[in-house]
Structure formats: C-alpha cells, structure tokens
Amino acid sequence: MTDLIERLRAIVGDKGLILDEEGKHPYLTDWRETYLGKALAIVRPATTEEVAAVVKLCAAERVAIVPQGGNTGMMGGGTPHEDGHEIVLSLNRMNRILDIDTIGYTMTVEAGVILKTIQETAAQNDRLFPLSLGAEGSCTIGGNLSTNAGGVQVLHYGNARQLVLGIEVVTPQGEVWNGLRALKKDNTGYDLRDLYLGAEGTLGIITKAVLKLWPKPKDVATAWIAVPSPEAAVELLSGAHAASEDNVTSCELMARQGIDFVLDHIPGSTDPLQEKYDWYVLLEWSSTRARRPGTNETGLAEKMEAYLGEAMEKGLVLDAALAQNESQARAFWAIRENHSEGQKREGPSIKHDISVSVSKIAGFMAEGVAAMKKALPDCRPVVFGHVGDGNLHFNCQSPSGWNKAQFMAYHHAISGPVYDLVVSHGGSISAEHGIGRLKVEDLAHYRSKVELDTMRAIKRALDPQNLMNPGKILQV
C-alpha cells in the first residue's frame, strides 16, 4: 500500500494528497453526520489529466474510488465505506472558470467550482445561472451535476440536467471523454451526457461542464405569504402563472414548525409577519424586462400586490409581506434556506425528499402526516419544499429531548408508510437529493425489475470492476 501512496503522490504532488487522520476527517463524514468512513488517502487532483492518471492507477490496482465535490450531500453518496479500502477523490482543487460566452449564453467551468462563484460570475457579466439551493456557498458544480440537483427555481428553469450543454468525464478505465460541446442540438447517437448526470459518480467522474446562462432578471418581486392550507398554496400558485404573465420563478411551501426551528436556532432570523400561521408560501416572480423610469408601466411588484389582494378576497391568502428591497427579499429567502440547518440544530430527524404531481400535493400531505403520527404520535412533522415542481422535503423531527439512536429505531416504521404513499400517488422517493448509500434498499424495493436490471447492465458495462463509487445507488 505504501507503493500505491507514493505513486499517487507522483501524480498529484504533496498538495494533492492528505494522509493524516485529522486532515482526512472532513472528507470522511457527510453533512448530516450519518456516516463516518475510512479511506486510504484523500486525493486532490488539480487537472483532468491528473484525475485520469489517478483513476488509471486505481483501476490497475483494483482500488475503489469515491468521487467527492463539496461534500454537502444528504444521502452519503460522497462518503467512503468503513473498511478503509477506498480512496476519496476530491475535485476541490479543480476550481477554475475557463470561459464565459456572453453571446452564446454559456460558461465553461471545472467541476470543483463553488456554485455561488458561478452565480456571482454570471451576474457580473449581466447573466444568470439559475441553479440555487441552500448549500450554494459550499457545494460544487460537479456534485450538483452528479446528483442532478434541483433547488428553488426548477419550475421555471429546470433542474441541473436542463442547465448543462456538455460535460467532460473521466471513465472508470482512466480515459477522458471530451463532451464539452456547447450545442443545443446534437443527435449523434446515444446521449452519453445524460448517463453521467445524476449517476452520483458511479459511472465516471465529471471534470468539466459547459453550463447554460440566461439573461439577468431586471424586475423581481418577492412575497412572504400566510395561507390557510396546502390546498390554498397550490391554488395560489396555479393562478400566479397567468397573473405574472408566466414569470413565476419560485414557489416554496413551509409549515410553521420548520420556521420556528429557524427562528430558534439561526441568529438574526426574524418573523416576516406579526401573527403566527400554520402554512406559508414564499413566492417570487422575475422578468428580464426592466421597468422604464417615467412611464406608467406596471412592474411585477404592483402586479403581485394586486394578485395577492384578489387571492385574499377569495380566502387563499391570510396575510402577506412584499419585499420592499433586495435586502428584505434575502431575509425572506434566508428563512427558507436555513430550514435544514435549523432542523440539524434542533436534533435528529428522518428526511424524505419526495415528489408528487403538484395537483396531488395537498392530498398526499394529509395522508403522510397522519402516517407519521400513527408510527410515532409525538413526532414533529416538518414539511417544506418546492411546491412549484411537486418536490417536498417531508421530514420528521424527533420528539423533543430524544437522542439519535432512540429516534432512528423508528426509521423504517415512519419511512415505509411515507414511501408507500408516495408511490401510490405516482411519485418518486427521491426528487433531488439522489440515492447515495441511504436509499439503496428503498430504490431496490420501489423500482421495477426492468428498471433495476437496465441500471445494473449499464453499471457493469461501464464499470466492470465496480470500482467507481461502489455501493451507491445500486448493489451490483
């Protein structure tokens, strides 16, 4: 094994190799601290050529590789196993923005670029990269693409799969596929790009990407809205598409429980409304058309205010606050984005990242909460998520004062009925977080034999030695 380490050092240099236990630790555990693995080494290549050389060496020595981006995932997909026979290949040194094409609306980046950096660089060039999620200050684009990340603007722009034109991939054999084509039309056989997007590093390692950009919004309206029920939230969204002239970019649903956790645990958080309500919607409209000064044009804020007034008369809105400036809008968004951190600080939780069609959200939620309470009457449901695209984080917080081991004993009793309901409503047990290690058995249970056999056939064909992130997504 000493020989392997030295050969890795020869490829990536001292800067690219972490061997001491203290230095390795941040790479060995996931954000939720569900897993704590071991690794022979943390290997941090600085170029695609170094990635390819590392993979080729590991393939020859039959050493498994766990690709890792920002290590912000929820499913343990970037965490090594406990046997210590794998290496973690971190892409955080590959963090360059290689090109910005403002005419063609694309940006070419390395996989280790932080998502927030991509957003800011696009904005500096009067462009928008719309992928936005709570971990954007630390997650990397390679991880986003490998998990097909979603976020808060999927209903308007699509998830990660829809935001990328081309990618570069290192195969499990250490070869490099250069698919960095900035083409919107390319019908030359199988779409290899889509094989790797969402594959969680089990088929190869994404090293670069050509991303789509959009015009930067010039007119944005954001409102924090109290609604009487999830049914009202769905109806409010349905009418908003026409009222905004198809400019709805985000629509988030939150229950009071999750907001209380944010207010309790995240310093600086303040409640946007004076009264407390059971359900809230965070609604945002945006347009690339700027309101012209000195004209009588109606901006999005005025249109939103009028729409919410009509909705209040119909009983769909109980109270609302419209952001008066960008700072207030960011404060609204901070409450939504800190839900996961608030839950983490409150104590253990069982998370369900699920999706159903938008029209079925309210019915599913009523049945789902009842199923949680039947399994554990004192549990605290925490429901929030992207009502605009049907993706809910349908989480279950432990009873107050319970420890993790005590609560996790109820994991199957709570999650089993929830997932059964999701499937009965025609939904998915994983909307945006992926499968990783956590949902391998769930995927095997809820997906059809045809789907699973096809996935395994693809895995065996591309990674016959099963060295690329083994044990994630599928047991092969």
Coordinates of C-alpha atoms in Angstrom, one line a residue:
M1 CA 0.0 0.0 0.0
T2 CA 3.0 2.3 0.6
D3 CA 3.8 1.9 -3.1
L4 CA 0.3 2.9 -4.1
I5 CA 0.5 6.1 -2.0
E6 CA 3.9 7.0 -3.4
R7 CA 2.6 6.5 -7.0
L8 CA -0.4 8.7 -6.2
R9 CA 2.0 11.3 -4.8
A10 CA 3.9 11.2 -8.0
I11 CA 0.7 12.1 -9.9
V12 CA -0.8 14.8 -7.7
G13 CA 2.1 16.0 -5.6
D14 CA 2.2 16.7 -1.9
K15 CA -0.6 19.4 -2.2
G16 CA -2.9 16.8 -3.7
L17 CA -2.5 14.2 -1.0
I18 CA -4.0 14.1 2.5
L19 CA -2.9 11.2 4.7
D20 CA -3.2 12.3 8.3
E21 CA -6.4 11.4 10.1
E22 CA -7.2 14.9 11.2
G23 CA -6.8 16.2 7.7
K24 CA -8.9 13.3 6.2
H25 CA -11.8 13.7 8.6
P26 CA -13.8 16.4 6.8
Y27 CA -13.8 14.2 3.7
L28 CA -14.9 11.0 5.6
T29 CA -18.2 12.1 7.1
D30 CA -21.3 13.6 5.4
W31 CA -23.1 16.9 6.2
R32 CA -25.8 15.1 8.3
E33 CA -23.1 13.1 10.1
T34 CA -25.0 9.9 9.3
Y35 CA -21.8 8.1 8.1
L36 CA -18.2 8.1 9.1
G37 CA -16.0 6.2 6.7
K38 CA -12.3 5.5 6.3
A39 CA -10.0 6.0 3.3
L40 CA -6.5 5.0 2.3
A41 CA -6.0 8.6 1.2
I42 CA -7.7 11.8 0.2
V43 CA -6.5 12.5 -3.4
R44 CA -7.0 16.0 -4.8
P45 CA -6.0 16.3 -8.4
A46 CA -5.6 19.7 -10.0
T47 CA -6.3 18.8 -13.6
T48 CA -8.3 16.4 -15.7
E49 CA -5.0 14.7 -16.7
E50 CA -4.2 14.1 -13.0
V51 CA -7.7 12.7 -12.5
A52 CA -7.3 10.3 -15.4
A53 CA -3.9 9.2 -14.2
V54 CA -5.2 8.5 -10.7
V55 CA -8.2 6.6 -12.0
K56 CA -6.0 4.5 -14.3
L57 CA -3.7 3.7 -11.5
C58 CA -6.6 2.7 -9.2
A59 CA -8.1 0.5 -11.9
A60 CA -4.8 -1.3 -12.4
E61 CA -4.5 -1.9 -8.6
R62 CA -8.3 -2.6 -8.2
V63 CA -8.7 0.2 -5.6
A64 CA -12.2 1.7 -5.4
I65 CA -12.7 5.4 -5.8
V66 CA -15.3 7.7 -4.1
P67 CA -15.6 10.9 -6.1
Q68 CA -16.4 13.9 -4.0
G69 CA -17.5 17.5 -4.6
G70 CA -18.3 19.9 -1.8
N71 CA -19.5 17.1 0.4
T72 CA -22.8 18.7 1.1
G73 CA -25.0 15.8 0.0
M74 CA -27.8 14.3 2.1
M75 CA -27.6 10.7 1.1
G76 CA -24.0 9.7 1.9
G77 CA -23.2 9.4 -1.8
G78 CA -19.8 11.1 -1.4
T79 CA -18.8 9.2 1.8
P80 CA -16.4 6.2 1.8
H81 CA -17.3 2.9 3.4
E82 CA -15.9 1.9 6.8
D83 CA -13.5 -0.8 5.6
G84 CA -10.8 1.8 4.6
H85 CA -10.1 0.2 1.2
E86 CA -11.1 3.1 -0.9
I87 CA -9.6 6.5 -1.8
V88 CA -11.6 9.7 -1.8
L89 CA -11.0 11.7 -4.9
S90 CA -11.9 15.3 -4.2
L91 CA -12.3 17.8 -7.0
N92 CA -12.0 20.9 -4.9
R93 CA -8.7 22.0 -6.4
M94 CA -10.2 22.0 -9.9
N95 CA -12.0 25.3 -9.3
R96 CA -11.4 27.4 -12.4
I97 CA -13.9 29.2 -14.6
L98 CA -12.5 28.5 -18.0
D99 CA -14.7 30.6 -20.3
I100 CA -17.7 32.9 -20.4
D101 CA -19.5 33.3 -23.7
T102 CA -22.0 36.1 -23.2
I103 CA -23.1 36.0 -26.9
G104 CA -23.8 32.3 -26.8
Y105 CA -25.0 32.4 -23.1
T106 CA -22.7 29.7 -21.8
M107 CA -20.0 29.3 -19.2
T108 CA -17.4 26.6 -19.1
V109 CA -16.1 25.5 -15.7
E110 CA -14.2 22.9 -13.8
A111 CA -16.1 20.5 -11.6
G112 CA -14.7 22.0 -8.3
V113 CA -16.1 25.5 -8.8
I114 CA -18.4 26.5 -5.9
L115 CA -22.0 27.1 -7.1
K116 CA -22.1 30.6 -5.6
T117 CA -19.0 31.6 -7.5
I118 CA -20.7 30.5 -10.8
Q119 CA -23.8 32.6 -9.8
E120 CA -21.8 35.6 -9.0
T121 CA -19.6 35.4 -12.1
A122 CA -22.7 35.1 -14.3
A123 CA -24.2 38.2 -12.5
Q124 CA -21.0 40.2 -13.1
N125 CA -21.5 39.5 -16.8
D126 CA -25.2 40.5 -16.8
R127 CA -26.2 36.9 -17.0
L128 CA -28.0 34.4 -14.7
F129 CA -27.1 30.9 -13.8
P130 CA -30.4 29.8 -12.1
L131 CA -29.4 26.8 -10.0
S132 CA -30.0 27.9 -6.4
L133 CA -30.1 25.9 -3.2
G134 CA -29.3 26.2 0.5
A135 CA -25.7 24.8 0.2
E136 CA -24.7 27.0 -2.7
G137 CA -21.9 28.6 -0.7
S138 CA -20.1 25.3 -0.4
C139 CA -21.4 22.8 -2.9
T140 CA -19.6 22.4 -6.2
I141 CA -21.0 22.2 -9.7
G142 CA -19.6 18.7 -10.3
G143 CA -21.5 17.4 -7.3
N144 CA -24.6 19.4 -8.5
L145 CA -24.5 17.7 -11.9
S146 CA -23.6 14.3 -10.5
T147 CA -26.7 14.4 -8.3
N148 CA -28.9 16.2 -10.8
A149 CA -29.5 18.9 -8.1
G150 CA -32.8 20.8 -8.1
G151 CA -33.2 23.8 -5.9
V152 CA -35.8 26.6 -5.8
Q153 CA -36.1 27.6 -9.4
V154 CA -36.8 24.3 -11.0
L155 CA -40.4 25.1 -12.0
H156 CA -39.1 27.9 -14.3
Y157 CA -35.6 26.8 -15.4
G158 CA -35.5 23.0 -14.8
N159 CA -33.1 21.0 -12.6
A160 CA -29.3 20.6 -13.2
R161 CA -29.9 18.2 -16.1
Q162 CA -31.6 21.1 -18.0
L163 CA -28.9 23.6 -17.2
V164 CA -25.9 22.0 -18.8
L165 CA -25.0 21.5 -22.5
G166 CA -21.8 19.5 -22.4
I167 CA -19.5 17.7 -19.9
E168 CA -16.1 16.2 -19.7
V169 CA -15.8 12.8 -18.0
V170 CA -13.0 10.5 -16.8
T171 CA -14.2 6.9 -17.3
P172 CA -13.6 4.1 -14.8
Q173 CA -10.7 3.0 -17.0
G174 CA -9.0 6.4 -16.8
E175 CA -9.9 7.5 -20.3
V176 CA -11.2 11.1 -20.9
W177 CA -14.4 11.7 -22.8
N178 CA -14.5 15.3 -24.1
G179 CA -18.1 16.1 -24.5
L180 CA -17.6 19.8 -23.9
R181 CA -19.9 20.8 -26.8
A182 CA -21.9 24.0 -26.4
L183 CA -24.7 22.6 -28.7
K184 CA -28.4 22.7 -28.1
K185 CA -28.9 20.2 -30.9
D186 CA -26.8 17.1 -31.3
N187 CA -28.5 13.9 -32.4
T188 CA -25.4 11.8 -33.0
G189 CA -26.4 8.5 -31.3
Y190 CA -26.9 7.9 -27.6
D191 CA -26.8 10.9 -25.3
L192 CA -23.8 10.0 -23.1
R193 CA -24.1 13.2 -21.2
D194 CA -27.4 12.1 -19.6
L195 CA -25.8 8.9 -18.5
Y196 CA -23.4 10.7 -16.2
L197 CA -25.8 13.4 -15.0
G198 CA -27.4 12.1 -11.8
A199 CA -25.3 9.0 -11.7
E200 CA -23.6 10.1 -8.4
G201 CA -20.1 9.2 -9.6
T202 CA -20.9 5.5 -10.1
L203 CA -20.2 5.6 -13.9
G204 CA -17.4 8.1 -14.2
I205 CA -16.1 11.4 -12.8
I206 CA -17.4 14.7 -14.3
T207 CA -14.4 17.0 -14.5
K208 CA -15.7 20.0 -16.6
A209 CA -19.0 21.3 -17.8
V210 CA -20.5 23.8 -20.3
L211 CA -23.4 25.5 -18.5
K212 CA -26.3 27.4 -19.9
L213 CA -26.8 31.0 -18.9
W214 CA -29.9 33.2 -19.1
P215 CA -30.4 37.0 -19.1
K216 CA -30.1 38.6 -15.7
P217 CA -33.5 39.5 -14.2
K218 CA -34.2 43.2 -14.2
D219 CA -37.5 43.2 -12.3
V220 CA -38.1 40.9 -9.3
A221 CA -41.0 40.7 -6.8
T222 CA -40.8 38.6 -3.7
A223 CA -43.6 38.0 -1.1
W224 CA -43.9 36.1 2.2
I225 CA -47.5 34.9 2.3
A226 CA -49.6 33.2 5.0
V227 CA -52.1 30.7 3.5
P228 CA -54.8 28.7 5.2
S229 CA -53.8 25.3 3.8
P230 CA -51.6 23.4 1.3
E231 CA -54.7 23.3 -1.0
A232 CA -54.7 27.1 -0.9
A233 CA -51.0 27.2 -1.7
V234 CA -51.4 25.0 -4.8
E235 CA -54.4 27.1 -6.0
L236 CA -52.4 30.3 -5.4
L237 CA -49.6 29.0 -7.5
S238 CA -51.9 27.9 -10.2
G239 CA -53.3 31.4 -10.6
A240 CA -49.9 33.1 -10.3
H241 CA -48.7 31.7 -13.6
A242 CA -51.2 33.8 -15.6
A243 CA -51.2 36.7 -13.2
S244 CA -47.4 37.1 -13.6
E245 CA -47.5 36.6 -17.3
D246 CA -45.6 33.3 -16.8
N247 CA -42.9 34.9 -14.7
V248 CA -43.2 32.7 -11.6
T249 CA -39.6 31.6 -10.8
S250 CA -40.0 30.2 -7.3
C251 CA -42.9 29.0 -5.1
E252 CA -41.9 27.5 -1.8
L253 CA -44.2 26.0 0.8
M254 CA -43.4 25.9 4.6
A255 CA -45.1 24.7 7.7
R256 CA -44.9 26.7 10.9
Q257 CA -42.8 24.0 12.7
G258 CA -39.8 24.4 10.4
I259 CA -39.9 28.2 10.6
D260 CA -39.9 28.0 14.4
F261 CA -36.7 25.9 14.3
V262 CA -35.1 28.6 12.1
L263 CA -36.1 31.4 14.4
D264 CA -35.0 29.4 17.5
H265 CA -31.5 28.3 16.1
I266 CA -30.4 30.7 13.4
P267 CA -29.2 34.1 14.8
G268 CA -30.5 37.1 13.0
S269 CA -33.7 35.4 11.8
T270 CA -36.9 37.4 12.2
D271 CA -40.5 36.5 11.5
P272 CA -41.8 38.5 8.5
L273 CA -45.4 38.7 9.8
Q274 CA -46.6 39.7 13.3
E275 CA -49.1 36.8 13.6
K276 CA -48.3 33.1 13.5
Y277 CA -50.0 30.9 10.9
D278 CA -49.8 27.2 10.1
W279 CA -48.7 27.5 6.5
Y280 CA -46.6 29.9 4.4
V281 CA -45.7 30.4 0.8
L282 CA -42.6 32.2 -0.4
L283 CA -43.4 33.4 -3.9
E284 CA -41.0 35.1 -6.4
W285 CA -41.7 36.5 -9.8
S286 CA -38.9 37.8 -12.1
S287 CA -38.6 39.2 -15.5
T288 CA -35.7 40.2 -17.8
R289 CA -37.7 43.3 -18.8
A290 CA -36.8 46.3 -16.8
R291 CA -39.5 48.8 -15.8
R292 CA -38.8 52.0 -17.7
P293 CA -38.5 55.1 -15.5
G294 CA -41.0 57.9 -16.1
T295 CA -43.6 55.6 -17.7
N296 CA -46.9 54.2 -16.4
E297 CA -45.7 50.6 -16.9
T298 CA -46.8 48.3 -14.1
G299 CA -43.9 46.4 -12.5
L300 CA -44.0 42.9 -11.1
A301 CA -44.3 44.1 -7.5
E302 CA -47.6 46.0 -8.4
K303 CA -48.9 43.0 -10.3
M304 CA -48.1 40.7 -7.4
E305 CA -49.7 43.0 -4.9
A306 CA -52.9 43.2 -7.0
Y307 CA -52.9 39.4 -7.4
L308 CA -52.5 38.8 -3.7
G309 CA -55.3 41.2 -2.9
E310 CA -57.6 39.3 -5.2
A311 CA -56.4 36.0 -3.6
M312 CA -57.1 37.4 -0.2
E313 CA -60.7 38.1 -1.1
K314 CA -61.0 34.5 -2.3
G315 CA -59.7 33.2 1.1
L316 CA -56.4 31.9 -0.4
V317 CA -54.3 34.4 1.5
L318 CA -54.5 35.3 5.2
D319 CA -51.7 37.9 5.3
A320 CA -48.6 38.8 3.2
A321 CA -45.5 40.9 3.2
L322 CA -44.0 42.1 -0.1
A323 CA -40.2 42.7 0.0
Q324 CA -39.5 46.4 -0.4
N325 CA -35.9 45.9 -1.4
E326 CA -33.3 43.2 -2.2
S327 CA -32.2 43.0 1.5
Q328 CA -35.7 42.2 2.7
A329 CA -36.1 39.6 -0.1
R330 CA -32.8 38.0 1.0
A331 CA -34.1 37.9 4.6
F332 CA -37.2 36.0 3.4
W333 CA -35.1 33.6 1.5
A334 CA -32.8 33.0 4.4
I335 CA -35.6 31.6 6.5
R336 CA -36.4 29.1 3.7
E337 CA -32.8 28.2 3.1
N338 CA -32.0 27.7 6.7
H339 CA -34.7 25.0 7.3
S340 CA -32.2 22.2 7.0
E341 CA -29.7 23.9 9.4
G342 CA -32.5 24.7 11.8
Q343 CA -33.6 21.0 11.9
K344 CA -30.0 19.9 12.3
R345 CA -29.5 22.1 15.4
E346 CA -32.9 21.1 16.8
G347 CA -31.9 17.4 16.9
P348 CA -32.3 14.2 14.9
S349 CA -34.7 14.0 12.0
I350 CA -35.8 11.5 9.4
K351 CA -35.8 13.1 6.0
H352 CA -37.9 12.3 3.0
D353 CA -37.0 14.1 -0.3
I354 CA -40.1 13.1 -2.3
S355 CA -42.1 14.4 -5.3
V356 CA -45.7 14.0 -6.4
S357 CA -47.5 15.9 -9.1
V358 CA -48.5 19.4 -8.0
S359 CA -52.2 18.7 -8.0
K360 CA -51.7 15.8 -5.6
I361 CA -49.6 17.6 -3.0
A362 CA -52.4 18.5 -0.6
G363 CA -53.9 15.0 -0.5
F364 CA -50.5 13.4 -0.1
M365 CA -49.5 15.7 2.7
A366 CA -52.7 15.0 4.8
E367 CA -52.2 11.2 4.4
G368 CA -48.4 11.5 5.0
V369 CA -48.7 13.5 8.2
A370 CA -51.3 11.0 9.5
A371 CA -48.9 8.1 8.7
M372 CA -46.0 9.7 10.6
K373 CA -48.2 10.4 13.6
K374 CA -49.6 6.8 13.6
A375 CA -46.0 5.5 13.6
L376 CA -44.9 7.9 16.4
P377 CA -47.6 10.1 17.9
D378 CA -45.1 12.5 19.5
C379 CA -43.0 13.1 16.3
R380 CA -42.9 16.6 14.8
P381 CA -43.6 16.7 11.1
V382 CA -41.5 19.4 9.3
V383 CA -42.8 20.0 5.8
F384 CA -41.3 22.4 3.3
G385 CA -40.2 22.5 -0.3
H386 CA -40.7 23.4 -3.9
V387 CA -44.5 23.3 -4.3
G388 CA -44.0 24.7 -7.8
D389 CA -42.5 21.4 -9.0
G390 CA -44.0 19.0 -6.6
N391 CA -40.9 18.3 -4.6
L392 CA -41.4 18.3 -0.8
H393 CA -38.9 17.8 2.0
F394 CA -41.4 15.8 4.0
N395 CA -39.3 15.4 7.2
C396 CA -40.0 14.0 10.6
Q397 CA -38.3 15.6 13.6
S398 CA -37.8 13.6 16.8
P399 CA -39.9 14.2 19.9
S400 CA -38.2 16.9 22.0
G401 CA -35.3 15.6 24.0
W402 CA -34.8 12.3 22.1
N403 CA -31.3 11.2 21.1
K404 CA -30.5 10.0 17.6
A405 CA -30.3 6.3 18.4
Q406 CA -33.7 6.4 20.2
F407 CA -35.3 8.1 17.3
M408 CA -33.7 6.2 14.5
A409 CA -35.2 3.0 15.8
Y410 CA -38.4 4.3 14.3
H411 CA -36.9 5.0 10.9
H412 CA -38.5 2.1 9.0
A413 CA -41.8 2.4 10.8
I414 CA -42.0 6.1 9.7
S415 CA -40.4 6.0 6.2
G416 CA -42.0 2.8 5.0
P417 CA -45.6 4.1 5.1
V418 CA -44.5 7.5 3.7
Y419 CA -42.8 6.0 0.7
D420 CA -45.7 3.6 0.1
L421 CA -48.0 6.7 0.0
V422 CA -45.6 8.5 -2.4
V423 CA -45.6 5.5 -4.8
S424 CA -49.4 5.1 -4.5
H425 CA -49.7 8.8 -5.6
G426 CA -47.4 8.1 -8.6
G427 CA -44.5 10.0 -7.1
S428 CA -40.8 9.5 -6.5
I429 CA -38.9 8.5 -3.3
S430 CA -36.0 10.8 -4.3
A431 CA -36.7 14.1 -6.0
E432 CA -33.4 15.9 -5.9
H433 CA -31.0 14.5 -3.3
G434 CA -30.3 11.2 -5.1
I435 CA -29.9 7.7 -3.7
G436 CA -26.4 7.6 -2.3
R437 CA -26.0 5.0 0.4
L438 CA -29.1 5.9 2.3
K439 CA -31.7 4.8 -0.2
V440 CA -30.1 1.8 -1.9
E441 CA -32.6 -0.7 -0.4
D442 CA -35.5 1.7 -1.0
L443 CA -34.6 2.0 -4.7
A444 CA -34.4 -1.8 -5.0
H445 CA -37.8 -2.1 -3.3
Y446 CA -39.8 0.6 -5.2
R447 CA -38.3 0.4 -8.7
S448 CA -39.4 -2.2 -11.2
K449 CA -37.2 -5.2 -12.1
V450 CA -36.9 -3.9 -15.7
E451 CA -35.5 -0.5 -14.5
L452 CA -33.1 -2.1 -12.0
D453 CA -31.8 -4.7 -14.4
T454 CA -31.2 -2.0 -17.0
M455 CA -29.3 0.2 -14.5
R456 CA -27.2 -2.7 -13.4
A457 CA -26.4 -3.6 -17.0
I458 CA -25.2 -0.1 -17.7
K459 CA -23.1 -0.1 -14.5
R460 CA -21.5 -3.4 -15.4
A461 CA -20.8 -2.3 -18.9
L462 CA -19.1 0.9 -18.0
D463 CA -17.5 -0.1 -14.7
P464 CA -17.0 -3.9 -14.9
Q465 CA -14.7 -3.9 -11.8
N466 CA -17.2 -2.0 -9.7
L467 CA -14.5 0.4 -8.6
M468 CA -16.4 3.7 -9.2
N469 CA -18.2 4.7 -6.0
P470 CA -19.3 1.1 -5.2
G471 CA -22.3 0.5 -3.1
K472 CA -24.0 3.8 -4.1
I473 CA -27.4 3.8 -5.9
L474 CA -27.2 0.0 -6.7
Q475 CA -25.9 -3.2 -5.3
V476 CA -24.4 -5.0 -8.3

